[in-house]
Coordinates of C-alpha atoms (C1' of nucleotides) in Angstrom, one line a residue:
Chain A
X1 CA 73.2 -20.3 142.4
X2 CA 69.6 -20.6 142.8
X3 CA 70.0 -19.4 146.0
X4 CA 71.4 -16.6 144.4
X5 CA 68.5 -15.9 141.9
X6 CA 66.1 -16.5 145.3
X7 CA 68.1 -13.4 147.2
X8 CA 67.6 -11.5 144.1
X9 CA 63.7 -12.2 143.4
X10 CA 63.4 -11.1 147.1
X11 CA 65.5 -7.9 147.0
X12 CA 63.4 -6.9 143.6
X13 CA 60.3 -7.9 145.5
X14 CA 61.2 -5.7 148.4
X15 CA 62.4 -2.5 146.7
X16 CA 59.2 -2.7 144.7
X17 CA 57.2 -2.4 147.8
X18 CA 59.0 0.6 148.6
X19 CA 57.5 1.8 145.0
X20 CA 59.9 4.6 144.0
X21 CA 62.2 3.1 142.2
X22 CA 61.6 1.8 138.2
X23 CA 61.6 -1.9 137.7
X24 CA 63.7 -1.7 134.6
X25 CA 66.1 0.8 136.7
X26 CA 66.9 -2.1 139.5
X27 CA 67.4 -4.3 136.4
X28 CA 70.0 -2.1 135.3
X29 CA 71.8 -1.3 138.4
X30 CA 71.6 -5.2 139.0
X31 CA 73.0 -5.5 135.7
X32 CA 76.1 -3.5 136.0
X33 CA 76.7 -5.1 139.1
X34 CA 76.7 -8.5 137.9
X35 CA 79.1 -7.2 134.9
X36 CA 81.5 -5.0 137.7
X37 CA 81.1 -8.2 140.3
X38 CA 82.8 -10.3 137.0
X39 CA 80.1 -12.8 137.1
X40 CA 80.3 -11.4 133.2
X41 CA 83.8 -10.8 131.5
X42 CA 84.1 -8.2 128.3
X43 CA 82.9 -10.7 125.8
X44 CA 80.5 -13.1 127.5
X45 CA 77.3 -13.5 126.4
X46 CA 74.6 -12.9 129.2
X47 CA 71.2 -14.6 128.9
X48 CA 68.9 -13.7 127.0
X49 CA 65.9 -11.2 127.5
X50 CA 63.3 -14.1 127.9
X51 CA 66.1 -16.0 130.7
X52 CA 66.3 -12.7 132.3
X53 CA 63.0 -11.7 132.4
X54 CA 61.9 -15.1 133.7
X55 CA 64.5 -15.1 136.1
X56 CA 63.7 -11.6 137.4
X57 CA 60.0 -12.6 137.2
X58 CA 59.2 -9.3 135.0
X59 CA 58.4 -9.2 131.6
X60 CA 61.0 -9.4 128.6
X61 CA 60.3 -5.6 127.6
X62 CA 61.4 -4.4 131.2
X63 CA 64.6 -6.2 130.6
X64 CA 64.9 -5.2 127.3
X65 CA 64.5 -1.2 128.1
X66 CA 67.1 -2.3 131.2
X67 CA 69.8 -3.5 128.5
X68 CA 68.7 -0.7 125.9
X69 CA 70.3 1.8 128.4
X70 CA 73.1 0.0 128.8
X71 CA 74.1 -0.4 125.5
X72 CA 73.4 3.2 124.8
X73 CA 76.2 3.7 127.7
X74 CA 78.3 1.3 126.0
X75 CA 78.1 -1.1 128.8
X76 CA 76.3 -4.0 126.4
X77 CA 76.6 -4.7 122.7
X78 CA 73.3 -6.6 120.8
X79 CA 73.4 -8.3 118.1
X80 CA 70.3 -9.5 116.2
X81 CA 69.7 -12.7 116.2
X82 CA 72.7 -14.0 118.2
X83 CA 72.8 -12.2 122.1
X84 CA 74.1 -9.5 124.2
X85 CA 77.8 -9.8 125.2
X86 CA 79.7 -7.4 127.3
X87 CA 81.2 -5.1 125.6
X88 CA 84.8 -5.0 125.1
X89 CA 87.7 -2.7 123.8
X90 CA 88.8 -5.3 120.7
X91 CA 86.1 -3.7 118.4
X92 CA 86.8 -0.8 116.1
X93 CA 84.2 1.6 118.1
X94 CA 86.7 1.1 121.5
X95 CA 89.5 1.1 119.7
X96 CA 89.2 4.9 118.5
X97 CA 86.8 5.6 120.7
X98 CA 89.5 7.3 123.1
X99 CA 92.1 8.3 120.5
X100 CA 90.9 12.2 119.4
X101 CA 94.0 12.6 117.1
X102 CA 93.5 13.3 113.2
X103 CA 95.9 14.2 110.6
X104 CA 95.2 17.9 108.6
X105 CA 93.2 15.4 106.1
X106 CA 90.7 14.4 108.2
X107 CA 91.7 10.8 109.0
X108 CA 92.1 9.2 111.8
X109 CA 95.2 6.4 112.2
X110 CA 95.8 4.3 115.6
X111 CA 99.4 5.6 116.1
X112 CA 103.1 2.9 116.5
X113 CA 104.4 3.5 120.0
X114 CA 108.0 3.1 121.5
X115 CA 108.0 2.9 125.1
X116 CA 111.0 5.0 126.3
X117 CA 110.9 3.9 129.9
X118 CA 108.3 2.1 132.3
X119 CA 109.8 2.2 136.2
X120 CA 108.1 2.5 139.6
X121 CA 108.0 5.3 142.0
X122 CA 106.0 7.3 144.2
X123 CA 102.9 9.4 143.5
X124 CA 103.6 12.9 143.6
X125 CA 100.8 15.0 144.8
X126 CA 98.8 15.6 141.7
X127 CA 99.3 12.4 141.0
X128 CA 97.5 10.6 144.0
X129 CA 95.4 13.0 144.3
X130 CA 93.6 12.3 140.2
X131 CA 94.1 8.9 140.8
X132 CA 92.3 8.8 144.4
X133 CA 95.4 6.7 146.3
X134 CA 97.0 7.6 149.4
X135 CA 99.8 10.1 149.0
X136 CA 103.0 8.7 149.0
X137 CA 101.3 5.3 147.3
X138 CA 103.5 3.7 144.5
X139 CA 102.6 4.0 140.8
X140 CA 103.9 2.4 137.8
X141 CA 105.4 5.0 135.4
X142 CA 105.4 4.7 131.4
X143 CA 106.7 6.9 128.8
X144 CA 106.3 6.2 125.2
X145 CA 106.7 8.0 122.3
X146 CA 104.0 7.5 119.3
X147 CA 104.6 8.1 115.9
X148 CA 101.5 9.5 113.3
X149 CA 102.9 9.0 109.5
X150 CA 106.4 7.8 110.8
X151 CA 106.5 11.1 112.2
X152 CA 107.2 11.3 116.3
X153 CA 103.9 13.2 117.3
X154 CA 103.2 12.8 121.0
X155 CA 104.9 12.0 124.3
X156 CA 103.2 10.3 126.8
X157 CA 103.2 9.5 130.6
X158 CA 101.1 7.2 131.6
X159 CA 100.7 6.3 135.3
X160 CA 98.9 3.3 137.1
X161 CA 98.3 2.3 140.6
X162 CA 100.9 -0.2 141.7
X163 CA 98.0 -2.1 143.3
X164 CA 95.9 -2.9 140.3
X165 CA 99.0 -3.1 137.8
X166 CA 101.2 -4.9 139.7
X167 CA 103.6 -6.8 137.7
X168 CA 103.1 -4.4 134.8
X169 CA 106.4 -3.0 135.5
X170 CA 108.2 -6.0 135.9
X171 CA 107.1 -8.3 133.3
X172 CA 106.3 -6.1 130.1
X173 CA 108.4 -3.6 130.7
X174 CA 109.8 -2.8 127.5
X175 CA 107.6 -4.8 125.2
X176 CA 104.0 -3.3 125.8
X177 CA 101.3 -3.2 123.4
X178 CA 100.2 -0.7 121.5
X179 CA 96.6 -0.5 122.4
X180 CA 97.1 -0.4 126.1
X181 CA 93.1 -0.6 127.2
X182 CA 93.0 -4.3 126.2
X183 CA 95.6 -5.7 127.8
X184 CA 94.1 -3.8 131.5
X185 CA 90.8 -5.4 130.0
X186 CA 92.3 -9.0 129.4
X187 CA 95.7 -9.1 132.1
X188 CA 93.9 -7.3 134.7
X189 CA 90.6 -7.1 134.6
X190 CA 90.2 -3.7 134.2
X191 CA 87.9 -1.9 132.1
X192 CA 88.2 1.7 130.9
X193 CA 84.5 2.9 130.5
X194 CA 84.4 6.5 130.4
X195 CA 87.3 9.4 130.8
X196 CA 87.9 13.1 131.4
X197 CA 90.2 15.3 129.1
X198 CA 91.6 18.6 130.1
X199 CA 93.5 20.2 127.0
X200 CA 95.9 23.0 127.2
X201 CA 98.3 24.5 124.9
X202 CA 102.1 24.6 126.7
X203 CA 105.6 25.5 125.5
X204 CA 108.0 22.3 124.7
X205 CA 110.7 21.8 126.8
X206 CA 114.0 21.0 125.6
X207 CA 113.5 17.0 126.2
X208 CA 110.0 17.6 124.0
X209 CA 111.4 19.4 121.5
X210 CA 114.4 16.9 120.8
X211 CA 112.1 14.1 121.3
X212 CA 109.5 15.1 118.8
X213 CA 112.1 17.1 116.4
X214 CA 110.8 20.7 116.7
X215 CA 112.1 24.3 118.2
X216 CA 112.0 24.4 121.9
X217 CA 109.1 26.4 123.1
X218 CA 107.1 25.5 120.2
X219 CA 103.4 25.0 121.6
X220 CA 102.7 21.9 121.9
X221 CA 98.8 20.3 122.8
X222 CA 98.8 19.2 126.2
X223 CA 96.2 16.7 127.0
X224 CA 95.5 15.4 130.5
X225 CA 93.2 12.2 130.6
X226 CA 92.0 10.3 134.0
X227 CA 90.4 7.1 132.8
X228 CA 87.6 5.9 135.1
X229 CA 86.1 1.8 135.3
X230 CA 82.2 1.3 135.0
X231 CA 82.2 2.2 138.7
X232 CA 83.8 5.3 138.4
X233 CA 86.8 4.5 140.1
X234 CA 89.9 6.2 138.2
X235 CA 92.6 3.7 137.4
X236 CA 94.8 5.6 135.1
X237 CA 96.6 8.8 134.8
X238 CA 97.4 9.9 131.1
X239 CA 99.6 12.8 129.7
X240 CA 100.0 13.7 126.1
X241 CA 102.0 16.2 124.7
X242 CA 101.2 16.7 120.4
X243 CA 102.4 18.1 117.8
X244 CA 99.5 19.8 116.0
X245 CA 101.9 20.8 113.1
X246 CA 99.9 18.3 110.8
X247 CA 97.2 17.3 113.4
X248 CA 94.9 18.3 115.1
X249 CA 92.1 17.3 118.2
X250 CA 89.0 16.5 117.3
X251 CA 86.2 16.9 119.6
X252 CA 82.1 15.8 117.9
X253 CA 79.7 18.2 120.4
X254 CA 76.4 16.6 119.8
Chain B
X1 CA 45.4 21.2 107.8
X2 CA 43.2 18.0 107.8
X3 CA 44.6 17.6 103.8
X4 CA 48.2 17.6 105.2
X5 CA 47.9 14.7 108.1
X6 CA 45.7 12.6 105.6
X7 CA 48.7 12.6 102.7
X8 CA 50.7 12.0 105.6
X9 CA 49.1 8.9 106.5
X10 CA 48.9 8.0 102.8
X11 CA 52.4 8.5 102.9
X12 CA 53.1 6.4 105.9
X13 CA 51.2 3.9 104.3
X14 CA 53.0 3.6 101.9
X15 CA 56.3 3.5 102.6
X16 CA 55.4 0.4 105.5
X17 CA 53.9 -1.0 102.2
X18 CA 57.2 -1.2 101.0
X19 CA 58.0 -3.0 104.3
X20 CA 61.5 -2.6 105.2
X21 CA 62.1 0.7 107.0
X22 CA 60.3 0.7 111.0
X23 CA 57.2 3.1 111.9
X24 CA 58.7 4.4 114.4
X25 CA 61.8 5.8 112.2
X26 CA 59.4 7.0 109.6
X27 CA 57.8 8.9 112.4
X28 CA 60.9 9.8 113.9
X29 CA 62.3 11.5 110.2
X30 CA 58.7 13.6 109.9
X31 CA 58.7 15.0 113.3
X32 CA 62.3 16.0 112.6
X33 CA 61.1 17.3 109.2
X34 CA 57.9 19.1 110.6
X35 CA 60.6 20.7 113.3
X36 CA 63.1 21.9 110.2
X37 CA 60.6 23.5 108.0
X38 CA 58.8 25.5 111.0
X39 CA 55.7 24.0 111.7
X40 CA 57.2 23.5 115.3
X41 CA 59.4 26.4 116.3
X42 CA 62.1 26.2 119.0
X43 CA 60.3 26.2 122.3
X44 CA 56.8 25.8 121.3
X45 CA 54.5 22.5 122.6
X46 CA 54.4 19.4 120.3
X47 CA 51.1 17.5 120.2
X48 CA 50.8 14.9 123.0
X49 CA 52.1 11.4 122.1
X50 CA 48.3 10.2 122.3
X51 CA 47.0 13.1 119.6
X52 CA 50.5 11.6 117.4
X53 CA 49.3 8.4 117.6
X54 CA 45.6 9.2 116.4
X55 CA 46.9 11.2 113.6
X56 CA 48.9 8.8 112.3
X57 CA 47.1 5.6 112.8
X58 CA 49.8 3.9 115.2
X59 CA 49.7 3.7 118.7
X60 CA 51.3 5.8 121.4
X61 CA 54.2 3.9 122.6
X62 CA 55.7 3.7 118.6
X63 CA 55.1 7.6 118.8
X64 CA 56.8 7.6 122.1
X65 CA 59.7 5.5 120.7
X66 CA 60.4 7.8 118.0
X67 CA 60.4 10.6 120.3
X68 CA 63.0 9.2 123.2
X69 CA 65.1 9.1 120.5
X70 CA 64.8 12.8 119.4
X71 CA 65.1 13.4 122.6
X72 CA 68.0 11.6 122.8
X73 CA 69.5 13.6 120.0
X74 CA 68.5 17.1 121.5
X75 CA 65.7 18.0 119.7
X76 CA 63.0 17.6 121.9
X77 CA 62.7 17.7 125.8
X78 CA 60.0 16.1 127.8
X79 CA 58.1 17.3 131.0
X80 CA 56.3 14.4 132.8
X81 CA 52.9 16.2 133.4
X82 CA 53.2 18.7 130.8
X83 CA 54.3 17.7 127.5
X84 CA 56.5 17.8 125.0
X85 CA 58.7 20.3 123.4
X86 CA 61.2 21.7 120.8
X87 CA 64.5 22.5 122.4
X88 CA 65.4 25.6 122.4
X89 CA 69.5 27.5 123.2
X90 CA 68.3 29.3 126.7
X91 CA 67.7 26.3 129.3
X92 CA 71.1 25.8 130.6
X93 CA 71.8 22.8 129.3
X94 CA 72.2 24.5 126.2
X95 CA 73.8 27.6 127.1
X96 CA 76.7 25.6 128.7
X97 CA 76.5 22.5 126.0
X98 CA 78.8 24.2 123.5
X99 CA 81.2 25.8 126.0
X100 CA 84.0 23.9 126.8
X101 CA 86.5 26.3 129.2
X102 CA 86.7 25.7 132.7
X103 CA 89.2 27.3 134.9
X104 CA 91.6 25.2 137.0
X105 CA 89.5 24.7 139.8
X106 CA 87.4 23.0 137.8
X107 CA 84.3 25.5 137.2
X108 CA 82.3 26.5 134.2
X109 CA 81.5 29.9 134.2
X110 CA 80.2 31.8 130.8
X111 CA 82.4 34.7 129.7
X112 CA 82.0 38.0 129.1
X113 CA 82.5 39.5 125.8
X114 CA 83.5 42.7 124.1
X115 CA 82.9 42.9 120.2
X116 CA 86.3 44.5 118.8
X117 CA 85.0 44.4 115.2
X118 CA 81.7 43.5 112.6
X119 CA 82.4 43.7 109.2
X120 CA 81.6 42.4 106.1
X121 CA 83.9 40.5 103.5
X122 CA 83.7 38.1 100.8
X123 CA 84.7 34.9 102.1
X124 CA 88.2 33.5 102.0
X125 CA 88.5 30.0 100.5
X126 CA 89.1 28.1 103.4
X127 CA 86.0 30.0 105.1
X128 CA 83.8 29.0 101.7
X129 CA 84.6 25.7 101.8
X130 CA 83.8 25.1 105.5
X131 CA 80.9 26.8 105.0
X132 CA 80.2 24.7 102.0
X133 CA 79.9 28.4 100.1
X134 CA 79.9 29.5 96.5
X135 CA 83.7 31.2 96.1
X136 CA 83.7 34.7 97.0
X137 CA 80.1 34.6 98.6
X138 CA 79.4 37.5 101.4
X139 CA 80.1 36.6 104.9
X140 CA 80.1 38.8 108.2
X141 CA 83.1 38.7 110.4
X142 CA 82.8 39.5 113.9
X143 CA 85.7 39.3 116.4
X144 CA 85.4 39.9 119.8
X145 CA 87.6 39.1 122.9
X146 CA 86.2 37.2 125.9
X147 CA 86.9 37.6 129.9
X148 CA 87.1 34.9 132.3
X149 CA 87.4 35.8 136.0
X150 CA 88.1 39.6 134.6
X151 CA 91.3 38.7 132.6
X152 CA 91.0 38.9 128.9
X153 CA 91.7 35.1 127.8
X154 CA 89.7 34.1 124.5
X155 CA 90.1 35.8 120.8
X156 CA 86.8 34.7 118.6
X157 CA 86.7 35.2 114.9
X158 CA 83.4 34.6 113.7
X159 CA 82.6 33.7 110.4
X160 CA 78.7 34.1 108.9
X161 CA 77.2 33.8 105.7
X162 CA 75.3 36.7 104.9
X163 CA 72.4 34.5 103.0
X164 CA 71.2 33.7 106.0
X165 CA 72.3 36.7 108.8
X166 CA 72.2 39.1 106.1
X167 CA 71.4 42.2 108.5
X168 CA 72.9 41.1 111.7
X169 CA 76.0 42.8 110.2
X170 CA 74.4 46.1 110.0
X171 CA 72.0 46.6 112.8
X172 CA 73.7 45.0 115.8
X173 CA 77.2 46.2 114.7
X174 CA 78.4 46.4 118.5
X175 CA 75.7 45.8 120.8
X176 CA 75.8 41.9 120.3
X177 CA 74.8 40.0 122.9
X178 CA 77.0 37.1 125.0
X179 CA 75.2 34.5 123.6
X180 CA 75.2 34.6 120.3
X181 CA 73.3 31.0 119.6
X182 CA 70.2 32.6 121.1
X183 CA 70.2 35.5 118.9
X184 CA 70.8 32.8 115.7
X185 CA 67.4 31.2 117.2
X186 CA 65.3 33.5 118.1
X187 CA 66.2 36.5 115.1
X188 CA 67.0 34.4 112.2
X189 CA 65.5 30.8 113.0
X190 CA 68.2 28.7 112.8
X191 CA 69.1 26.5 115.9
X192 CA 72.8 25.1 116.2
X193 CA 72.3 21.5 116.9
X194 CA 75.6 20.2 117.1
X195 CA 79.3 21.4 116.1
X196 CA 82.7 19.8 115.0
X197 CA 85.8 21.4 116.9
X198 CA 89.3 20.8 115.9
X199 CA 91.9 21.8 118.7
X200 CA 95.6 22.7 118.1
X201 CA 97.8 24.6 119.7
X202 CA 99.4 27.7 118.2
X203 CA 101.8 30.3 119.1
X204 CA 100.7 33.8 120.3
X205 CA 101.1 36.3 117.2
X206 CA 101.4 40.1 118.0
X207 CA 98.6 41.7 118.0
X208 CA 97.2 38.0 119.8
X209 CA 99.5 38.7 122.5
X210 CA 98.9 42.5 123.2
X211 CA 95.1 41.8 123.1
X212 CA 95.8 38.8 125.9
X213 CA 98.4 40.5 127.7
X214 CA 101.1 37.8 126.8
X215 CA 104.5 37.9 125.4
X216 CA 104.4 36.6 121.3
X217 CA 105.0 33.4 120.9
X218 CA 103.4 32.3 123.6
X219 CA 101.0 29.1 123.3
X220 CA 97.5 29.5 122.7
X221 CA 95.0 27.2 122.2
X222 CA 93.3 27.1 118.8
X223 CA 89.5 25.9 118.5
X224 CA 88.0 25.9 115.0
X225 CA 84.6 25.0 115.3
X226 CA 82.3 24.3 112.6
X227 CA 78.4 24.8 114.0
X228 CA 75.8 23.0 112.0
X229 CA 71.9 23.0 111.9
X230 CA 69.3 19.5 112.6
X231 CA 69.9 19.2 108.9
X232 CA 73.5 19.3 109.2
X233 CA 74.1 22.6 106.9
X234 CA 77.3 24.2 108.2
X235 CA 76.2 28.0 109.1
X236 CA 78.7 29.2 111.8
X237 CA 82.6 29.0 111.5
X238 CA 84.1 30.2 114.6
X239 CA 87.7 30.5 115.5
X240 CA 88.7 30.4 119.1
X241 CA 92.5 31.8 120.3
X242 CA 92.7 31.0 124.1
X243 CA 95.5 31.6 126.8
X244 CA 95.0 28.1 128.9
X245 CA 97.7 29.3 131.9
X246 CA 94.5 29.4 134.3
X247 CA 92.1 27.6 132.3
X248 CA 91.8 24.5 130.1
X249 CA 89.3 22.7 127.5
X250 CA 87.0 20.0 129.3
X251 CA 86.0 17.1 127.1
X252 CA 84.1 14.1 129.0
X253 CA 84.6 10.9 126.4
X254 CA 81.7 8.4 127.4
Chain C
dG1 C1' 80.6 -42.9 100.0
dA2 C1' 82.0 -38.0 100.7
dT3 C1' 80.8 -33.3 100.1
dT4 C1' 77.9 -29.6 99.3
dT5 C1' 73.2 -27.5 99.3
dT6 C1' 68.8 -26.7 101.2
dA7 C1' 65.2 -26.3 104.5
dA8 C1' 63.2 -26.6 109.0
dG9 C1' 63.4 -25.5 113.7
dA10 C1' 64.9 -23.4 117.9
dC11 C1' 66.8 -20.0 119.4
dT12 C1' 67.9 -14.7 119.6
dT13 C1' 66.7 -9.5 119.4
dA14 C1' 63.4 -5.9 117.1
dT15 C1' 59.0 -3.7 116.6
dA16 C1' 54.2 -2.6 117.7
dT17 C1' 50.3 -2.3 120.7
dA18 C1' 47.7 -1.6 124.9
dA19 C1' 46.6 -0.6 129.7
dG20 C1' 47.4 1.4 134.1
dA21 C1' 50.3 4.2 137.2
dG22 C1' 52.9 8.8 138.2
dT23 C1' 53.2 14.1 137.5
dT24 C1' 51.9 18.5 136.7
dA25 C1' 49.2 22.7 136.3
dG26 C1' 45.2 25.1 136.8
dG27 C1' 40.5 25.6 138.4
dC28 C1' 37.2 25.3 142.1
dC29 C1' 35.6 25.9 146.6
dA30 C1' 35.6 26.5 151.6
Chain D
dT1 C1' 44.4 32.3 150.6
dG2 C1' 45.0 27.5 150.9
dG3 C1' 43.8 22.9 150.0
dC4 C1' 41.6 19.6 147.0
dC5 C1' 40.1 17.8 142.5
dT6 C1' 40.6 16.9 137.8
dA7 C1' 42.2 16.9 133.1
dA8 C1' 46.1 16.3 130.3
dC9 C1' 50.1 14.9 129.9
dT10 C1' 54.3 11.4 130.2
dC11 C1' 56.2 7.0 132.3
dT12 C1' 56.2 2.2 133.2
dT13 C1' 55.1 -2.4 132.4
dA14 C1' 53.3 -6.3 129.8
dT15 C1' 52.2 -9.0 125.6
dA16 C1' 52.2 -10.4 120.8
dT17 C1' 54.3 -10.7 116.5
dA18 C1' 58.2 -9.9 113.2
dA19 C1' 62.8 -10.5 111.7
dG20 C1' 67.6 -12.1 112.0
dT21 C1' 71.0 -16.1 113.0
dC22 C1' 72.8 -20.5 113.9
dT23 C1' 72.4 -25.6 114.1
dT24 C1' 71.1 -29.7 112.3
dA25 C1' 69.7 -33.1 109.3
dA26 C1' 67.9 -34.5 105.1
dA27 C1' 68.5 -34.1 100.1
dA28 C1' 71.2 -33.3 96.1
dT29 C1' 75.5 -33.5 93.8
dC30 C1' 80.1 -35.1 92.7

DNA sequence: GATTTTAAGACTTATATAAGAGTTAGGCCA
DNA sequence: TGGCCTAACTCTTATATAAGTCTTAAAATC
């Protein structure tokens, strides 16, 4: 452990010499790392800006403008007077954080799900390719339906790597939480951290439109998600098909 | 001149009388002000964080911490070396920042437009109220269709009150130019700072399809954006039909 | 004597200031 | 024209002080 701190004084030391890089920028990559590494779970407290900065032999202001980044990347959560903890995806923020769908009034409701089926199989193509793995590599499959006001609203398909999920398709199969992020947080150590969207409209098939009680061909919202860890390594394939009847997507551009 | 900064130090002082609210938001909320009412148009040079912090009694890195923040928000953009300035709609950044189709191999390019129509109209009461309009108040509606990649593939209605673009309806009729955010800056002096867009998909009416080549019915993607100013005054409704069988919205959740 | 209230202290993060190190653009000079 | 110098910036780091939170133990109350 000290040993530990040692290597670390000395690798700081060194890539100071070099002179390029920003103290408080090694901080924060050393940061993350120590957060992706697990030596800090979602929830822990790390030590505090004085531990740190003594630790790092830098001042508490260069560790402080490290973890300011980080929370602003919603890597870290401060709280005055208490600490910094890791953050997690229990908290209101994460919770909606990934969840763009409103109802016509303007508010926004965490939807029930039904899981309709959750099996293994293959990647196809598309799939292994989005989700980095060898082709032919297995995947856990999920559908679910999730109702908005009682009302069936969106179909999805979820699909994980066999090789981080693993007993996710035996164990849980048909009783899966709702909020799906915490339990890869909690039961697998796997944090979503940032994700890409690519909506489309599409015509329903039948199956869609018996599923969600409309015409078939009526458009429906497509919306493709690959979720990505800290690291940037994508762990889950998502596919939504909505109703936008009496919802819609929102989307804040800032 | 010299009147103004000393009120605003008697101002300053007196508000951190009070005690509660930081210097460096108080700082923060009068740049954004001096930005809003003109002293500081889009593009042009703020002072240098050293002449701030001499004006206003405090010292440079409070100054500076007020700025990363507007810069943080858009407002401003830093140049090591040079200074400090009002963002403006014609870096790229911007250009691209409110643009959200991407074709399926995954590139951004701007499209091309063609103004079908320029009119004015009293304002229906869904178009006053996201407007935050009197009833019945004068707006200009443009429409114009947009090519990607040569194929027609996005329908804009555009919705403007005519307080505050009053002659863009007359003299640019049909030569408007691609990017109209530019012209909003630069003729009329308001800058879009940020936007809320709700997404649904929609079914193809006629005249929708014949403009897009489609057959009716067929699903479109719906983007109703509402643009707003720093001061978050809605000034811009636009209303976005798009055919998403070679290309699809991007949204990057962080 | 048991329970609640209060106040001090030891933490924590938040804010403000200052000094020196990098960057950039433009002028000066060979 | 090409290279060097310098002035005017921002960027990084460090230090001091303020403000918020929790623990603990003494004092007050039942």
């Amino acid at each position: 452990m000290v040993a530990d701190i040692q290597r670390r004084k000395l690798v700081l030391a060194l890539s100071n010499a070099k002179g390029s890089i920003p103290l408080y920028m090694q901080i924060k990559d050393m940061l993350v790392a120590r957060v992706t590494e697990g030596e800090w779970a979602p929830g822990d407290i790390i030590p505090s800006e004085i531990q740190l900065a003594r630790e790092l032999n830098v001042s508490q202001g260069t560790v402080r403008k490290a973890i300011t980044e980080l929370v602003e990347n919603n890597v870290l959560v401060r709280r005055q007077g208490r600490g910094t903890f890791v953050a997690t995806h229990d908290n209101d923020r994460a919770l909606f954080h990934f969840f763009h769908i409103v109802d016509d009034s303007g508010s926004k409701n965490l939807p029930e799900s039904k899981t309709l089926s959750c099996r293994r199989k293959p990647a196809s193509r598309q799939e292994a390719s989005k989700l980095n793995l060898s082709s032919r590599a297995q995947v856990v499959c999920i559908e679910r339906i999730r109702n908005l006001d009682n009302q069936p609203t969106i179909i999805e398909r979820i699909i994980l790597p066999t090789a981080l999920f693993g007993d996710l398709g035996k164990r849980q199969a048909r009783n899966l939480p709702n909020t799906l992020y915490e339990l890869y947080e909690t039961q697998f150590g796997i944090t979503i951290h940032r994700a890409e969207e690519q909506l489309r409209a599409v015509a329903a098939t039948d199956r869609d439109a018996s599923l969600l009680g409309l015409e078939p061909g009526s458009p429906l919202l497509e919306i493709e998600r690959t979720a990505l860890t800290l690291g940037g390594r994508p762990v889950e394939l998502r596919i939504s098909r909505c109703s936008t009847s009496k919802h819609y997507y929102q989307n804040t551009v800032l």
